[in-house]
Amino acid sequence: MLAAALGAAGAVQADVLTFEQPIDSPVLIDSTETVFGNFWIDTFTGANDGAGLAGLVIDGSDNGLCSLNCPINNSTNYLSILDDSYFYFGLNSGADMRVKSLQASFIGNGQTAFGSPAGVLVITGYSATGTLLATANQVALAAPNAAGQFNFATYDLGAFADTAVNFVRVLGYACDITGSCSRATGLSNFAVDNITTLEATVPEPTSIALFGLAAAGLLAARRRRAA
């Protein structure tokens, strides 16, 4: 029983936000909540979009819905955020989580040249009451390859995963060839997929110490019985 308890204490449940679940429309507009599996997302438009369009859920197997320079190496559904828009996400249960990694790519919009990086994601985590808890290191999105095509890459969020958060905001910046990055030009477009989260509840040091004391007590009792 002790081994089972220790094993359970060390286990951390993972969940992944994908965009495979069927939804009413692939078009995501301003201030709209959409549910994908165990997660919700809220999309909001940037200052340059007057039509209310914040993003699209794109089928990467044909990219037919994407008229821009979208990433080519994802054959599943993914979320595209357009025109300086951004999104929030969290668990439907309302529980806290730790966000470990995500896949992301920049999306080109007719520029003749792109900087390196082509764009930057800023990822911030909040408490249930909206208090800022953590900011990830900025995620630099790669420039297109020699053929002018963008590709998804996997980004580990490092120390960001050490902080339990209730919901997360993801917004992007577009960078020009001088290295200047902005999100006020309507060119900040990015794609995300497979956001990996971990459960927020992990053993505290005190709990681990108590397990150790319990193990020592059982061993001592066995020695006494053997004697």
Coordinates of C-alpha atoms in Angstrom, one line a residue:
M1 CA 0.0 0.0 0.0
L2 CA 2.8 2.4 0.8
A3 CA 4.5 1.7 -2.6
A4 CA 1.2 2.5 -4.3
A5 CA 0.7 5.7 -2.3
L6 CA 4.2 6.8 -3.1
G7 CA 3.7 6.0 -6.7
A8 CA 0.5 8.0 -6.8
A9 CA 2.2 10.9 -5.0
G10 CA 4.8 11.1 -7.7
A11 CA 2.4 10.9 -10.6
V12 CA 1.5 14.0 -12.5
Q13 CA -1.4 13.9 -14.9
A14 CA -0.9 15.6 -18.2
D15 CA -3.6 17.0 -20.6
V16 CA -3.2 18.5 -24.0
L17 CA -5.2 21.3 -25.6
T18 CA -5.7 20.3 -29.2
F19 CA -8.3 21.7 -31.7
E20 CA -9.7 18.4 -33.0
Q21 CA -13.1 18.5 -31.3
P22 CA -15.9 19.5 -33.7
I23 CA -17.3 23.0 -33.2
D24 CA -20.2 24.9 -34.8
S25 CA -17.9 27.1 -36.9
P26 CA -14.2 27.4 -37.6
V27 CA -14.5 31.2 -37.5
L28 CA -13.6 32.6 -34.0
I29 CA -14.8 36.1 -33.3
D30 CA -14.2 38.7 -30.7
S31 CA -15.2 38.0 -27.1
T32 CA -16.3 34.4 -27.9
E33 CA -15.7 31.3 -25.8
T34 CA -15.2 28.0 -27.5
V35 CA -14.7 24.6 -25.8
F36 CA -12.2 22.1 -27.0
G37 CA -12.2 18.9 -24.9
N38 CA -11.3 19.7 -21.3
F39 CA -10.4 23.3 -22.1
W40 CA -12.1 26.6 -23.0
I41 CA -10.6 29.4 -25.0
D42 CA -11.7 33.0 -25.3
T43 CA -10.6 35.0 -28.4
F44 CA -10.3 38.7 -28.7
T45 CA -9.5 41.0 -31.6
G46 CA -6.6 43.3 -32.0
A47 CA -6.9 47.0 -32.6
N48 CA -6.6 46.7 -36.4
D49 CA -9.6 44.4 -36.9
G50 CA -13.0 46.1 -37.2
A51 CA -14.9 43.0 -38.4
G52 CA -14.7 41.0 -35.2
L53 CA -12.6 38.2 -36.6
A54 CA -10.0 37.0 -34.1
G55 CA -9.0 33.7 -35.6
L56 CA -9.8 30.4 -37.4
V57 CA -9.5 26.7 -36.6
I58 CA -7.7 25.4 -39.7
D59 CA -7.5 21.9 -41.0
G60 CA -3.8 21.5 -41.6
S61 CA -4.4 18.5 -43.9
D62 CA -5.3 20.9 -46.7
N63 CA -4.9 24.5 -45.3
G64 CA -7.8 25.4 -47.6
L65 CA -9.2 27.9 -45.1
C66 CA -5.9 29.7 -44.8
S67 CA -5.3 32.3 -47.5
L68 CA -2.1 33.5 -45.8
N69 CA 1.3 31.9 -45.5
C70 CA 0.4 29.2 -43.0
P71 CA 2.6 26.5 -41.6
I72 CA 2.9 23.4 -43.8
N73 CA 4.0 20.7 -41.4
N74 CA 0.8 20.0 -39.4
S75 CA -1.9 17.7 -40.8
T76 CA -4.3 18.1 -37.9
N77 CA -6.5 21.0 -36.8
Y78 CA -4.7 24.0 -35.3
L79 CA -5.7 27.4 -34.0
S80 CA -4.7 30.5 -36.0
I81 CA -4.8 33.9 -34.4
L82 CA -5.0 36.8 -36.8
D83 CA -4.5 40.6 -37.1
D84 CA -2.9 41.3 -33.7
S85 CA -5.6 39.3 -31.9
Y86 CA -5.0 37.1 -28.9
F87 CA -6.6 34.4 -26.8
Y88 CA -7.0 33.1 -23.2
F89 CA -7.4 29.4 -22.2
G90 CA -8.1 27.4 -19.1
L91 CA -9.7 24.2 -17.8
N92 CA -13.4 23.7 -18.0
S93 CA -13.3 22.4 -14.4
G94 CA -11.9 25.7 -13.2
A95 CA -8.9 23.9 -11.6
D96 CA -5.4 25.3 -11.7
M97 CA -2.8 23.9 -14.1
R98 CA 0.8 24.2 -15.1
V99 CA 1.6 24.8 -18.7
K100 CA 4.6 22.9 -19.9
S101 CA 4.9 23.4 -23.7
L102 CA 3.2 24.2 -27.0
Q103 CA 3.6 23.9 -30.7
A104 CA 3.6 27.2 -32.6
S105 CA 4.4 29.0 -35.8
F106 CA 4.3 32.4 -37.3
I107 CA 1.8 33.1 -40.1
G108 CA 2.9 35.3 -42.9
N109 CA 0.6 37.9 -44.4
G110 CA 2.1 39.0 -47.7
Q111 CA 5.3 40.6 -46.4
T112 CA 8.2 40.7 -48.9
A113 CA 10.7 39.9 -46.1
F114 CA 10.6 38.6 -42.6
G115 CA 12.8 39.2 -39.6
S116 CA 14.5 36.5 -37.6
P117 CA 12.6 35.8 -35.5
A118 CA 9.5 36.4 -37.6
G119 CA 7.4 36.9 -34.5
V120 CA 7.3 36.5 -30.7
L121 CA 4.7 35.0 -28.4
V122 CA 4.2 36.4 -24.9
I123 CA 2.6 33.9 -22.6
T124 CA 1.3 35.0 -19.2
G125 CA -0.5 33.1 -16.4
Y126 CA -3.2 34.4 -14.0
S127 CA -5.0 33.4 -10.8
A128 CA -8.7 32.8 -10.8
T129 CA -9.2 36.4 -9.7
G130 CA -7.1 37.8 -12.6
T131 CA -3.8 38.4 -10.7
L132 CA -0.7 38.0 -12.8
L133 CA 1.3 35.1 -11.5
A134 CA 3.9 34.2 -14.2
T135 CA 5.3 35.3 -17.5
A136 CA 7.0 32.8 -19.8
N137 CA 10.2 33.6 -21.5
Q138 CA 9.3 35.1 -24.8
V139 CA 8.8 32.4 -27.5
A140 CA 10.7 33.4 -30.7
L141 CA 8.9 32.1 -33.8
A142 CA 11.2 31.1 -36.6
A143 CA 11.4 32.9 -40.0
P144 CA 10.3 31.0 -43.1
N145 CA 12.6 28.4 -44.6
A146 CA 14.5 28.8 -47.8
A147 CA 11.4 28.0 -49.8
G148 CA 9.5 30.8 -47.9
Q149 CA 7.4 28.3 -45.9
F150 CA 6.6 28.4 -42.2
N151 CA 6.7 25.3 -39.9
F152 CA 5.5 24.4 -36.5
A153 CA 8.1 23.9 -33.8
T154 CA 7.7 22.7 -30.2
Y155 CA 8.6 25.2 -27.5
D156 CA 9.2 24.1 -23.9
L157 CA 8.1 26.9 -21.5
G158 CA 10.7 26.0 -18.9
A159 CA 10.3 27.6 -15.5
F160 CA 6.8 28.9 -16.5
A161 CA 5.6 25.3 -15.8
D162 CA 6.7 25.6 -12.1
T163 CA 3.9 28.0 -11.3
A164 CA 0.3 26.9 -11.0
V165 CA -2.1 29.2 -12.9
N166 CA -5.8 29.3 -13.5
F167 CA -5.8 30.7 -17.0
V168 CA -3.3 31.8 -19.6
R169 CA -3.1 34.6 -22.2
V170 CA -1.2 34.1 -25.4
L171 CA -0.5 37.1 -27.7
G172 CA 1.9 37.7 -30.5
Y173 CA 4.2 40.3 -32.0
A174 CA 5.3 40.6 -35.6
C175 CA 9.0 41.4 -36.2
D176 CA 10.5 43.2 -39.2
I177 CA 13.9 42.7 -40.8
T178 CA 15.4 45.3 -38.4
G179 CA 14.5 43.2 -35.4
S180 CA 11.8 45.6 -34.3
C181 CA 8.6 43.8 -33.1
S182 CA 5.1 45.2 -32.8
R183 CA 1.5 44.2 -32.5
A184 CA -0.1 47.3 -33.8
T185 CA 0.3 46.7 -37.5
G186 CA -2.2 43.9 -38.2
L187 CA 0.7 41.6 -39.1
S188 CA 0.9 39.7 -35.9
N189 CA -0.5 36.3 -37.0
F190 CA 0.4 33.1 -35.3
A191 CA -0.7 29.4 -35.1
V192 CA -0.7 27.2 -32.0
D193 CA -1.4 23.5 -31.3
N194 CA -0.9 20.8 -28.7
I195 CA -0.6 22.9 -25.6
T196 CA 0.6 20.5 -22.9
T197 CA -0.6 21.1 -19.3
L198 CA 0.1 19.4 -16.0
E199 CA -2.1 19.1 -13.0
A200 CA -1.4 21.8 -10.5
T201 CA -1.6 19.5 -7.4
V202 CA 1.8 17.9 -6.8
P203 CA 3.2 16.7 -3.5
E204 CA 4.5 19.4 -1.2
P205 CA 7.9 18.9 0.5
T206 CA 6.0 18.4 3.9
S207 CA 3.9 15.6 2.3
I208 CA 6.9 13.9 0.9
A209 CA 8.5 14.0 4.4
L210 CA 5.4 12.5 5.9
F211 CA 5.5 9.6 3.4
G212 CA 9.1 9.1 4.4
L213 CA 8.3 8.9 8.1
A214 CA 5.5 6.5 7.4
A215 CA 7.9 4.2 5.5
A216 CA 10.4 4.4 8.3
G217 CA 7.6 3.4 10.8
L218 CA 6.5 0.4 8.7
L219 CA 10.1 -0.8 8.4
A220 CA 10.7 -0.4 12.2
A221 CA 7.5 -2.4 12.9
R222 CA 8.5 -5.2 10.6
R223 CA 11.9 -5.4 12.3
R224 CA 10.2 -5.6 15.7
R225 CA 7.9 -8.4 14.5
A226 CA 10.9 -10.3 13.0
A227 CA 12.8 -10.0 16.2

